[in-house]
Coordinates of C-alpha atoms in Angstrom, one line a residue:
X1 CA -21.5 3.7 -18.0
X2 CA -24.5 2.0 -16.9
X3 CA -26.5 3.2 -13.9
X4 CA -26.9 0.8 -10.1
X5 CA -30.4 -0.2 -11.0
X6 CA -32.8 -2.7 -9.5
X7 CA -32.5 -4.8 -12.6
X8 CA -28.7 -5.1 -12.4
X9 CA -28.2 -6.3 -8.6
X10 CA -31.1 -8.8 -9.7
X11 CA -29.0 -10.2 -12.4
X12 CA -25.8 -10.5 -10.3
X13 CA -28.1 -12.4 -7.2
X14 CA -29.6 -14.7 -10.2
X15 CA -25.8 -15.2 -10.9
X16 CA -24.1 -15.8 -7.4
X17 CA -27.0 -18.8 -6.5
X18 CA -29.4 -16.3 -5.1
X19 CA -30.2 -15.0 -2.0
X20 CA -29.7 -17.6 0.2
X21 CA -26.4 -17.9 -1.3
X22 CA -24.9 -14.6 0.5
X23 CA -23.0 -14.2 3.7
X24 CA -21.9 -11.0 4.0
X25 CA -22.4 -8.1 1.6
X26 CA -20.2 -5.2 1.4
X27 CA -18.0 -2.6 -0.3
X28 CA -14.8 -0.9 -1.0
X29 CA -14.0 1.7 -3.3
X30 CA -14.7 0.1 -6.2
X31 CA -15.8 -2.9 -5.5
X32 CA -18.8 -4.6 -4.6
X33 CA -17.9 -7.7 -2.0
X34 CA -19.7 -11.2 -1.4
X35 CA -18.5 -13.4 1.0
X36 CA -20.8 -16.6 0.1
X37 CA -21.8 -20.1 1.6
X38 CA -20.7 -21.8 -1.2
X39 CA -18.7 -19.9 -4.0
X40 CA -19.3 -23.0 -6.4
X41 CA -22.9 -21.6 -7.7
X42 CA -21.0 -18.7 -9.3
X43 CA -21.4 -17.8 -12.8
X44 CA -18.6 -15.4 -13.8
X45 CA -19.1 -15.4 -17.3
X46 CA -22.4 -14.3 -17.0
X47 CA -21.8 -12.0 -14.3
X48 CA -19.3 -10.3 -16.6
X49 CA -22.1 -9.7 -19.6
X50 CA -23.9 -7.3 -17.3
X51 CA -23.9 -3.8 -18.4
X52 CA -21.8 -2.0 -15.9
X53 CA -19.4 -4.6 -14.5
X54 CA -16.4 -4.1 -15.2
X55 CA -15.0 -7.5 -13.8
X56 CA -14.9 -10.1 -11.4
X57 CA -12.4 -11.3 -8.8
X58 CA -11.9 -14.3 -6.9
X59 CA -10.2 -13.4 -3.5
X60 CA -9.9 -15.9 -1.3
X61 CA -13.1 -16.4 0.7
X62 CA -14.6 -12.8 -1.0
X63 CA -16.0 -12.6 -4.5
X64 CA -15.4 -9.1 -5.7
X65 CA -17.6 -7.5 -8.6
X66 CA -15.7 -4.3 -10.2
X67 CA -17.9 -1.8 -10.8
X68 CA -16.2 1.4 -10.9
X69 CA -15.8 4.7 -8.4
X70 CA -18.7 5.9 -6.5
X71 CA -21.0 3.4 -7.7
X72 CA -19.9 0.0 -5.4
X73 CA -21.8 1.6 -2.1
X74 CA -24.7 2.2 -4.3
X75 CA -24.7 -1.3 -5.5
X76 CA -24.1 -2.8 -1.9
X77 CA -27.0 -0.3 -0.4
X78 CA -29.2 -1.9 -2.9
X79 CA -28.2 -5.5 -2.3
X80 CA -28.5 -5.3 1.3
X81 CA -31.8 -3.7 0.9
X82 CA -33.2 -6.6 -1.4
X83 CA -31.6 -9.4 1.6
X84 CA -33.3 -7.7 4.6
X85 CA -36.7 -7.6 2.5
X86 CA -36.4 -10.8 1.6
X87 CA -37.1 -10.2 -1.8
X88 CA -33.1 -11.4 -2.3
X89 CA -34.2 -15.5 -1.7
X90 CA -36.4 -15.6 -4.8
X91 CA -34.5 -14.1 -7.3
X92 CA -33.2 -17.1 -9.0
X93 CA -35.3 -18.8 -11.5
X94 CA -36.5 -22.4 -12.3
X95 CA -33.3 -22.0 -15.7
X96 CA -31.0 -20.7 -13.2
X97 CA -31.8 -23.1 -10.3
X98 CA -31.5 -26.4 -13.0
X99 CA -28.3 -24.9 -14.1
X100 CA -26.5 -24.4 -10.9
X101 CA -25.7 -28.1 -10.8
X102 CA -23.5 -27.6 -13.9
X103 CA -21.9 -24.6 -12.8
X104 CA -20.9 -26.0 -9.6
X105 CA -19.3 -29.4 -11.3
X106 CA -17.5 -26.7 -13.9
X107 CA -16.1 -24.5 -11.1
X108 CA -14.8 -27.4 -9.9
X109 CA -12.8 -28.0 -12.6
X110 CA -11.7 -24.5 -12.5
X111 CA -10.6 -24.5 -9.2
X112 CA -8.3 -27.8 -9.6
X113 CA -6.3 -25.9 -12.1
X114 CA -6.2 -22.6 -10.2
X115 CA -3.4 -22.1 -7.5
X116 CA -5.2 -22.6 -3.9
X117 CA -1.4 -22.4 -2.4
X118 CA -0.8 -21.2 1.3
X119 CA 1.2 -18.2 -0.7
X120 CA -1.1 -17.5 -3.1
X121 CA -4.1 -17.5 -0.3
X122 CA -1.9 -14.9 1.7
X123 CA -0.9 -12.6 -1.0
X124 CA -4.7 -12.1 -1.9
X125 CA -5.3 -11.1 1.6
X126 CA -2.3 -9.1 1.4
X127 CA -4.2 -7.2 -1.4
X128 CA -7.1 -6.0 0.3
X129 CA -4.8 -4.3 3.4
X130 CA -3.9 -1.8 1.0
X131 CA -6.7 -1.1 -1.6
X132 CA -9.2 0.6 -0.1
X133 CA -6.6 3.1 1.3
X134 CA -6.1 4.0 -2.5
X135 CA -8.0 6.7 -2.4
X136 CA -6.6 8.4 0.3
X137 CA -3.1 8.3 -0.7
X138 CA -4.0 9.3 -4.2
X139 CA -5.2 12.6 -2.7
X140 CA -2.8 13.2 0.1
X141 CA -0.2 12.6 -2.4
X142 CA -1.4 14.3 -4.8
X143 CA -1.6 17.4 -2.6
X144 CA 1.9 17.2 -1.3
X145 CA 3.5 17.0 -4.8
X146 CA 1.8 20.2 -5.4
X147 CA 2.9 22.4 -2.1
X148 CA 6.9 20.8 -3.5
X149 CA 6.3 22.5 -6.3
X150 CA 5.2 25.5 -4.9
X151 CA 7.5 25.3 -2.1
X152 CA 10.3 25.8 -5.3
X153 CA 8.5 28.5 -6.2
X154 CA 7.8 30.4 -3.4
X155 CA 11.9 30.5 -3.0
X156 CA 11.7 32.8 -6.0
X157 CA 12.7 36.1 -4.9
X158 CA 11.4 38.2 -7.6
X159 CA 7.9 36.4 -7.9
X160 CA 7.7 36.6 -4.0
X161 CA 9.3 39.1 -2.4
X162 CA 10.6 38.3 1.2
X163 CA 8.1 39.6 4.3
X164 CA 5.5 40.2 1.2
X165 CA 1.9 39.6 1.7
X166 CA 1.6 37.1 -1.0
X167 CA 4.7 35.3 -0.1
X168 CA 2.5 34.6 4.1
X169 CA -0.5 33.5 2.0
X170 CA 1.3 31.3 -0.2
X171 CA 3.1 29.9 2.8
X172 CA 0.0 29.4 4.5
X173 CA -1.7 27.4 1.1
X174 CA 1.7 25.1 1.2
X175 CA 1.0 24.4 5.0
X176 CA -2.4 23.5 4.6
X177 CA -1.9 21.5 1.3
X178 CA 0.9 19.4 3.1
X179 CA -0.9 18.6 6.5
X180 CA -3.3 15.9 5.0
X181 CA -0.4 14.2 3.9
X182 CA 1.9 14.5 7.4
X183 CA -1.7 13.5 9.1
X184 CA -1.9 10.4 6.5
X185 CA 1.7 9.3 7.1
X186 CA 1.7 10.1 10.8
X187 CA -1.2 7.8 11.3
X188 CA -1.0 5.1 8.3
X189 CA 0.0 2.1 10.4
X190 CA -3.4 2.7 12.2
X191 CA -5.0 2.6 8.7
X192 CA -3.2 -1.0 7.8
X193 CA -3.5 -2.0 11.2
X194 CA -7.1 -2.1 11.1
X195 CA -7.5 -3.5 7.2
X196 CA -4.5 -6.4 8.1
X197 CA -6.4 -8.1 11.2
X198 CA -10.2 -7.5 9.2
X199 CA -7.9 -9.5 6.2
X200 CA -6.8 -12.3 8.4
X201 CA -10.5 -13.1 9.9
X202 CA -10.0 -10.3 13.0
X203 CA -11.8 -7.3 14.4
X204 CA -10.3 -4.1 12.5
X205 CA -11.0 -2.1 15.6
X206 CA -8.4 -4.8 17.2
X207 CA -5.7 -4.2 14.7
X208 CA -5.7 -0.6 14.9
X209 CA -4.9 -0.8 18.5
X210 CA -2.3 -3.3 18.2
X211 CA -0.7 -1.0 15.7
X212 CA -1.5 2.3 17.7
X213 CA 1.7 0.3 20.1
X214 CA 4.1 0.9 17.8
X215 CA 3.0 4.5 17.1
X216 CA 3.0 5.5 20.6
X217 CA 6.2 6.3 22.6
X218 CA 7.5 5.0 25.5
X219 CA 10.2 8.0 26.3
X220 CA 8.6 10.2 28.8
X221 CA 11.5 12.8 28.1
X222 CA 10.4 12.9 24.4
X223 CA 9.6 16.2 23.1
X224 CA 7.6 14.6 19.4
X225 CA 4.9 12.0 19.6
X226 CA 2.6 10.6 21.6
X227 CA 4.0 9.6 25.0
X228 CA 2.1 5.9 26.2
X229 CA 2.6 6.4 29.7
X230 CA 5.2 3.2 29.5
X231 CA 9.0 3.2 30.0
X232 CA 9.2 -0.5 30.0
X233 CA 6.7 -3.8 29.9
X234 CA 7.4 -5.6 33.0
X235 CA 11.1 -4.8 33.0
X236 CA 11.2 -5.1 29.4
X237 CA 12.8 -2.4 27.0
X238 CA 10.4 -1.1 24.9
X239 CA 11.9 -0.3 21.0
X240 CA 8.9 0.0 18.5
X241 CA 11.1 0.6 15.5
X242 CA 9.8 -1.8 12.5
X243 CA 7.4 0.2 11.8
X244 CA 4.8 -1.3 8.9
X245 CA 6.1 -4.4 8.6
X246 CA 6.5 -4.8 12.4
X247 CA 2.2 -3.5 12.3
X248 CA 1.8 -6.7 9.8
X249 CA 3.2 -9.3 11.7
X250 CA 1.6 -8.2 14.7
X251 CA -1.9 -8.2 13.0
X252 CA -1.9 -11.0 11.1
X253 CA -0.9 -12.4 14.1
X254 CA -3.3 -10.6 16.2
X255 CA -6.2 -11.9 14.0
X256 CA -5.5 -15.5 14.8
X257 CA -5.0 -15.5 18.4
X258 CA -8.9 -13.4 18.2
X259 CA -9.9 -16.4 16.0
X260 CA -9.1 -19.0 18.7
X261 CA -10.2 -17.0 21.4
X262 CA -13.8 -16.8 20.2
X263 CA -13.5 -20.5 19.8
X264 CA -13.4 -21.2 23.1
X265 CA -15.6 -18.3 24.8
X266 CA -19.3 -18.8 24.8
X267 CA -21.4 -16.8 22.7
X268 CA -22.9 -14.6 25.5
X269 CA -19.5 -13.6 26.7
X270 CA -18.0 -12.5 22.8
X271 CA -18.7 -9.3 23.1
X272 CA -16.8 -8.2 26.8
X273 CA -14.0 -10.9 26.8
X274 CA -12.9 -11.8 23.0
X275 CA -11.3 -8.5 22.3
X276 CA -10.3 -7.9 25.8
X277 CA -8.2 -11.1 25.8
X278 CA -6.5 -10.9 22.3
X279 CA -5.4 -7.7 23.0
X280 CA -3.6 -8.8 26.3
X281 CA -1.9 -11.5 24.2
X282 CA -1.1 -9.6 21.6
X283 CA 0.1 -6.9 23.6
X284 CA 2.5 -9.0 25.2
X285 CA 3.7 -11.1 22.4
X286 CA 4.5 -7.4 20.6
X287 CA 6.4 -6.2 23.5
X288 CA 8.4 -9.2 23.9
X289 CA 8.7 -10.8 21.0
X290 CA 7.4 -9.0 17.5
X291 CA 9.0 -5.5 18.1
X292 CA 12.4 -7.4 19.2
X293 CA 12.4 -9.0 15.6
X294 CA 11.1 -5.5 13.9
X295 CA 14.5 -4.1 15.9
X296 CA 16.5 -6.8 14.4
X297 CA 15.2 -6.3 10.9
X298 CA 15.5 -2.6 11.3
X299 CA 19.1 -2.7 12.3
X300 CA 19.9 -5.6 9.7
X301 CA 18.7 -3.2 6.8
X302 CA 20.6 -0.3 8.2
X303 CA 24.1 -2.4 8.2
X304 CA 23.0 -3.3 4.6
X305 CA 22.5 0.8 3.6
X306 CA 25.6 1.8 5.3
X307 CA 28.3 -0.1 4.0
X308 CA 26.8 -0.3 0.3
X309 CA 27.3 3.0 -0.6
X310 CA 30.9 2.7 -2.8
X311 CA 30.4 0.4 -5.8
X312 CA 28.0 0.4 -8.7
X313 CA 26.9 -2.7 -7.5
X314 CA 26.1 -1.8 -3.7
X315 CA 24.0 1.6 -5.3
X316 CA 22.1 -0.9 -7.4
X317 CA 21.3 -2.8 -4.0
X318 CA 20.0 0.2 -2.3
X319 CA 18.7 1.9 -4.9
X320 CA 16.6 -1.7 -5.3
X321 CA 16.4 -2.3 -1.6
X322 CA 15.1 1.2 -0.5
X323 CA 11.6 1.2 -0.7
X324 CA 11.9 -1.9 1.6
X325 CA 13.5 0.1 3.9
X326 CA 10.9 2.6 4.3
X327 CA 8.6 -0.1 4.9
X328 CA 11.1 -1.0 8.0
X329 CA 11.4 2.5 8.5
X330 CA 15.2 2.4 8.2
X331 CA 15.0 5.2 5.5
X332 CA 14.7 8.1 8.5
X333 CA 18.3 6.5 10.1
X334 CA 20.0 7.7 7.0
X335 CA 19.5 11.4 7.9
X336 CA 22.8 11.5 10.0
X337 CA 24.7 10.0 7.3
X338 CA 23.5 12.8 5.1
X339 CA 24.7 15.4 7.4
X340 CA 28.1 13.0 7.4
X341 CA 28.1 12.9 3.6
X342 CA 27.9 16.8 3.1
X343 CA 30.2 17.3 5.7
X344 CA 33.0 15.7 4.1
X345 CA 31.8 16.2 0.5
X346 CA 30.1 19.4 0.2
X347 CA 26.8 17.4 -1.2
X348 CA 24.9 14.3 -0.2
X349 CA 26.3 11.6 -2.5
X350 CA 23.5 9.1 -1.6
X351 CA 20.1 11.2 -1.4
X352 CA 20.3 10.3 -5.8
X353 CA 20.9 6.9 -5.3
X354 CA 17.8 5.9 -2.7
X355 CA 15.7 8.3 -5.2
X356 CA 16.0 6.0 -7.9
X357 CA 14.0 3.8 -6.0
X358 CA 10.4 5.9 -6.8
X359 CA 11.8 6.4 -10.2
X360 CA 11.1 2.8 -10.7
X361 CA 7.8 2.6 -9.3
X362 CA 6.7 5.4 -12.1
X363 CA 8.1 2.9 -14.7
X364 CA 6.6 0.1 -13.2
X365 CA 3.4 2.2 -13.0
X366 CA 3.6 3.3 -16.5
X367 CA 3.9 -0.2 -17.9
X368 CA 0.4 -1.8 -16.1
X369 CA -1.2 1.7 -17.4
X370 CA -0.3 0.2 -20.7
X371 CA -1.2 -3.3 -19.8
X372 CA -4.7 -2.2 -18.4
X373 CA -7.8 -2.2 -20.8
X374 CA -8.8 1.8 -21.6
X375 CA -11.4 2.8 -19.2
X376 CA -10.4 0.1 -16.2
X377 CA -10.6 1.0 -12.6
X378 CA -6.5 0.8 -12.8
X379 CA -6.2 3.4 -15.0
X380 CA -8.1 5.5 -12.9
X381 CA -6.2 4.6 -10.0
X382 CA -2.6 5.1 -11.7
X383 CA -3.6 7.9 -13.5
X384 CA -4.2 9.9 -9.6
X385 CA -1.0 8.6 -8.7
X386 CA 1.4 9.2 -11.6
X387 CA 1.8 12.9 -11.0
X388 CA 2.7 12.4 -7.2
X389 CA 5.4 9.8 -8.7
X390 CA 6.9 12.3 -11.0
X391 CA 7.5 14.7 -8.3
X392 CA 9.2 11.6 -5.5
X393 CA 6.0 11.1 -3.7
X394 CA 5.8 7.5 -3.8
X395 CA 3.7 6.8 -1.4
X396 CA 0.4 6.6 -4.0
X397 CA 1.9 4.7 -6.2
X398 CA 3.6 2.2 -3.7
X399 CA 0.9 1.6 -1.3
X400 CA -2.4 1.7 -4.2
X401 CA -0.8 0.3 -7.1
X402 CA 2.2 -2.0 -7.5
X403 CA 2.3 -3.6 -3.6
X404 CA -1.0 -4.7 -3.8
X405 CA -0.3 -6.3 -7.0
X406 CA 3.4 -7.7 -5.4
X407 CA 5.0 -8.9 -8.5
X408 CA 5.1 -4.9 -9.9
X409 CA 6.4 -3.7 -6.5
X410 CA 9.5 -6.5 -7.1
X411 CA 9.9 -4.9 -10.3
X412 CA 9.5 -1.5 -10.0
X413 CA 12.2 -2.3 -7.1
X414 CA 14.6 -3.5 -10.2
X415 CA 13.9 -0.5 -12.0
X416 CA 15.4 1.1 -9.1
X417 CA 18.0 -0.7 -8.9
X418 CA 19.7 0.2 -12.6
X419 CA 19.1 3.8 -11.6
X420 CA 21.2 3.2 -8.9
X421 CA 23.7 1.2 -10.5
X422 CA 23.9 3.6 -13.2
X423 CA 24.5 6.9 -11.0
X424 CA 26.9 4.3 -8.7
X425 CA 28.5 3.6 -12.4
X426 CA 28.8 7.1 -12.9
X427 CA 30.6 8.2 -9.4
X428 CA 33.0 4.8 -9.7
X429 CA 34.0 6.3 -12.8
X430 CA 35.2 9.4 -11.0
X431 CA 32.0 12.1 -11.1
X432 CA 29.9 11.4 -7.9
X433 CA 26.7 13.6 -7.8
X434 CA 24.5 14.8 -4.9
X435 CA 21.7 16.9 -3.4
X436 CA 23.1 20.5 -2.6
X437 CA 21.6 20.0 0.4
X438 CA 21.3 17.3 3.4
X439 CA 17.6 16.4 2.7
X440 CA 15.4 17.5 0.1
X441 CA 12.3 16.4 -2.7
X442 CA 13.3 13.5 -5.1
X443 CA 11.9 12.6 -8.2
X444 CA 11.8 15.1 -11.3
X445 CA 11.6 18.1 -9.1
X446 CA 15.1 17.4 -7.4
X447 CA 16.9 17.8 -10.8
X448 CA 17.8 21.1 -10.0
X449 CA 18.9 20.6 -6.4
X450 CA 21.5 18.7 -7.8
X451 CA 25.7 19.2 -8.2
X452 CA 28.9 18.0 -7.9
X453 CA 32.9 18.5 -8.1
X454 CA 32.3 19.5 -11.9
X455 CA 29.6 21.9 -11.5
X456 CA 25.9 21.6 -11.4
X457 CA 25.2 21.4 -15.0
X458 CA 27.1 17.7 -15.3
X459 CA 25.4 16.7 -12.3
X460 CA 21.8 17.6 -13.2
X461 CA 22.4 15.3 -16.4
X462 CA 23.8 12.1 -14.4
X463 CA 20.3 12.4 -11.7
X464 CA 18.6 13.0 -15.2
X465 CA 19.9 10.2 -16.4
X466 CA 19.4 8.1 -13.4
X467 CA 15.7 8.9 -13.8
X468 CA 15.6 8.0 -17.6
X469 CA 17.0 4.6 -16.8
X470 CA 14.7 3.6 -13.8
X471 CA 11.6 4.9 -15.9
X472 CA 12.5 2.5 -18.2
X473 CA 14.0 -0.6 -17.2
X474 CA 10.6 -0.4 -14.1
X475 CA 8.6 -0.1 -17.3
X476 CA 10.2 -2.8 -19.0
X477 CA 10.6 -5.6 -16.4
X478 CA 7.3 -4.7 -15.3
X479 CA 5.9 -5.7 -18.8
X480 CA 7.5 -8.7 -19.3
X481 CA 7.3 -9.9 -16.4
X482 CA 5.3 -7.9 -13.4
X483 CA 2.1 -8.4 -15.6
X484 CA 1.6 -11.2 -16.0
X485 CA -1.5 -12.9 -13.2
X486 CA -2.3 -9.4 -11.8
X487 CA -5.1 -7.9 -11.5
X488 CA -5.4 -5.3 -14.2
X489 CA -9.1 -4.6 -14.0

């Protein structure tokens, strides 16, 4: 692939108007990111010709050249280089300045036909919360489906002997290989907190302590977490269940209550009383109002979970449902029913069903790895997060490639929910199956964890099964129609 030269950042100037043209230059992963004073002087098409670009993206008020891992800060370093210096202003030529005319009037035409709805605005916003955590969860994830595997094999008797030497060290590797993850997950709404209010126009710094509120806890008797050093807000119970969703609203939120704030506070005050203000706002708007509707959501999803769980139908809702749910943070409420369920089973009849819910997202996956052009920066990205998938950690594929993209995460959902109405099928026709256990790994690595009245054998097949389907109906729906206006680049 072609190298961040001099030459190339001059072409993409020439093609953005120029200098002048430039707001704010900057960088994710992947990407190199212009917000511009006037986004009509862009020529994509040509910007697209350049050796080494492998697309462009309009995203709301950001222009976004692909150019590929490790080489976006390079490009942005250089850029910002060429602005301070000046040397930026005078790039465009007397045949680029006369054309600019005609490439405004035809992005004009362009942008007539493209959707400028409110949705459409707020979903590409949406995006860029969660992509340049990508990396990130395709390593953490990536590390923690390795210690399950070796966690399996470490229960192997005869490979490690119990008290043996190698069976401490291997314990020790599974530890370490696990924490990144736990320390990922522990902390992630920080993470979105900070990308959601930077998204909506906010200080990121902002964000992350709005969503550091709902991370903290507010029992002093509490022997996990953080303590705050709150009970109560004024009187007010304090309940910060809602987790991400709950760190979203308050955000977005957060970001304009900052935006009118620094409306109305003179320049020479910004700095001391913009940030202190919002966050007194938002603070108290969390407390009172936002966490209230995160415990109502939270408590509407758990009704849903608890009385589905009986029909083919109800398993295909929260099979489809699920992943939802661990948005809400429901999912960890279900561990008392799984103690319930093995009590008065012998195995937990609904661990299978909810774990058709990743085996979707690998479908859905699977079907944009076949959608995206051979050597795209989504291949890459899926390609890091497939193996996670296979083993039930979701949390790569989910959070850096189908939510971003919404319409796979819907479909990768539906996936989900056949599995589930296939192993719900299954039990209504009189052969329920379950983890041996009350909580355990899903995905591929949980087929032999399974049983059931009949044996193990019969029950390994119908998970198995259960897999097969959501593989391929996420693949399928996720072709025909999760494709389709995404980016795939």
């Amino acid at each position: 692939m072609a190298k961040i030269t001099n030459e190339m950042i001059q072409q993409i100037l020439q093609h953005v108007g120029g200098g002048r043209n430039i707001k704010q230059c900057g960088n994710c992963m992947t990407r190199l990111r212009l917000t511009l004073h006037d986004d009509q002087f862009v020529d994509k098409a040509a910007i697209k010709q350049i050796a080494g670009v492998l697309g462009v993206i309009e995203s709301d008020d950001q222009l976004q050249v692909v150019l590929g891992p490790g080489k976006a800060q390079a490009a942005a370093d250089l850029m910002k280089q060429m602005l301070e210096s000046g040397e930026a202003d005078d790039l465009h030529d007397a045949s680029a300045t006369q054309d600019l005319t005609e490439i405004a009037s035809a992005n004009k035409q362009q942008l007539k036909k493209k959707q400028t709805s409110a949705v459409h605005r707020f979903l590409s916003k949406f995006a860029t919360i969660f992509t340049p955590l990508i990396p990130g969860f395709i390593g953490a994830g990536l590390l923690m489906g390795l210690a399950s595997l070796l966690t399996l094999l470490s229960a192997n008797q005869n490979l490690f002997p119990a008290d043996s030497t190698q069976l401490e060290h291997l314990k020790s590797l599974i530890a370490y290989m696990s924490v990144f993850g736990k320390g990922l997950f522990t902390f992630m709404g920080l993470l979105i907190g900070y990308n959601a209010q930077k998204a909506f126009g906010g200080s990121g710094v902002n964000g992350a302590i709005i969503a550091a509120l709902f991370i903290l806890g507010y029992d002093p008797a509490a022997t996990k977490g953080f303590y705050s050093g709150m009970t109560d807000f004024f009187g007010w119970y304090i309940d910060p269940r809602g987790n991400i969703i709950g760190i979203l609203i308050a955000c977005i939120f957060g970001a304009w209550v900052e935006k009118q704030v620094r409306k109305i506070i003179p320049a020479s005050l910004d700095i001391i009383l913009t940030s202190t203000i919002t966050l007194l706002i938002v603070g108290a708007a969390t407390f009172v109002f936002i966490m209230p509707i995160g415990v109502w959501l939270f408590e509407g999803m758990s009704w849903l979970f608890m009385h589905l769980n009986g029909n083919p139908i109800g398993t295909a809702v929260l099979a489809g449902l699920f992943l939802i749910a661990v948005m809400f943070g429901v999912h960890q409420g279900f561990i008392p029913v799984y103690v319930a369920l093995v009590e008065a089973q012998g195995f937990n009849s609904l661990f299978p069903i909810l774990a058709m819910a990743g085996a979707g997202q690998v479908g859905a996956a699977l079907a944009l790895y076949v959608k995206a052009k051979k050597g795209s920066v989504t291949r890459s990205q899926i390609g890091g997060a497939l193996f996670p998938g296979f083993l039930g950690i979701g949390e790569p594929l989910i959070y850096g490639v189908t939510l971003p993209r919404v319409k796979p995460f819907v479909t990768a959902c539906l996936g989900g929910a056949a599995g589930g109405f296939f192993i719900g099928a299954v039990a209504w026709m009189g052969l329920p199956v379950g983890l041996n256990t009350v909580f355990g790994p899903s995905g591929l690595i949980a087929i032999p964890l399974m049983t059931s009245d009949q044996g193990v054998l019969p029950a390994m097949a119908v998970y198995a099964g259960g897999v097969l389907v959501s593989y391929l109906c996420g693949f399928i729906f996720t072709y025909l129609f999760g494709s389709k206006n995404v980016d795939l680049d």
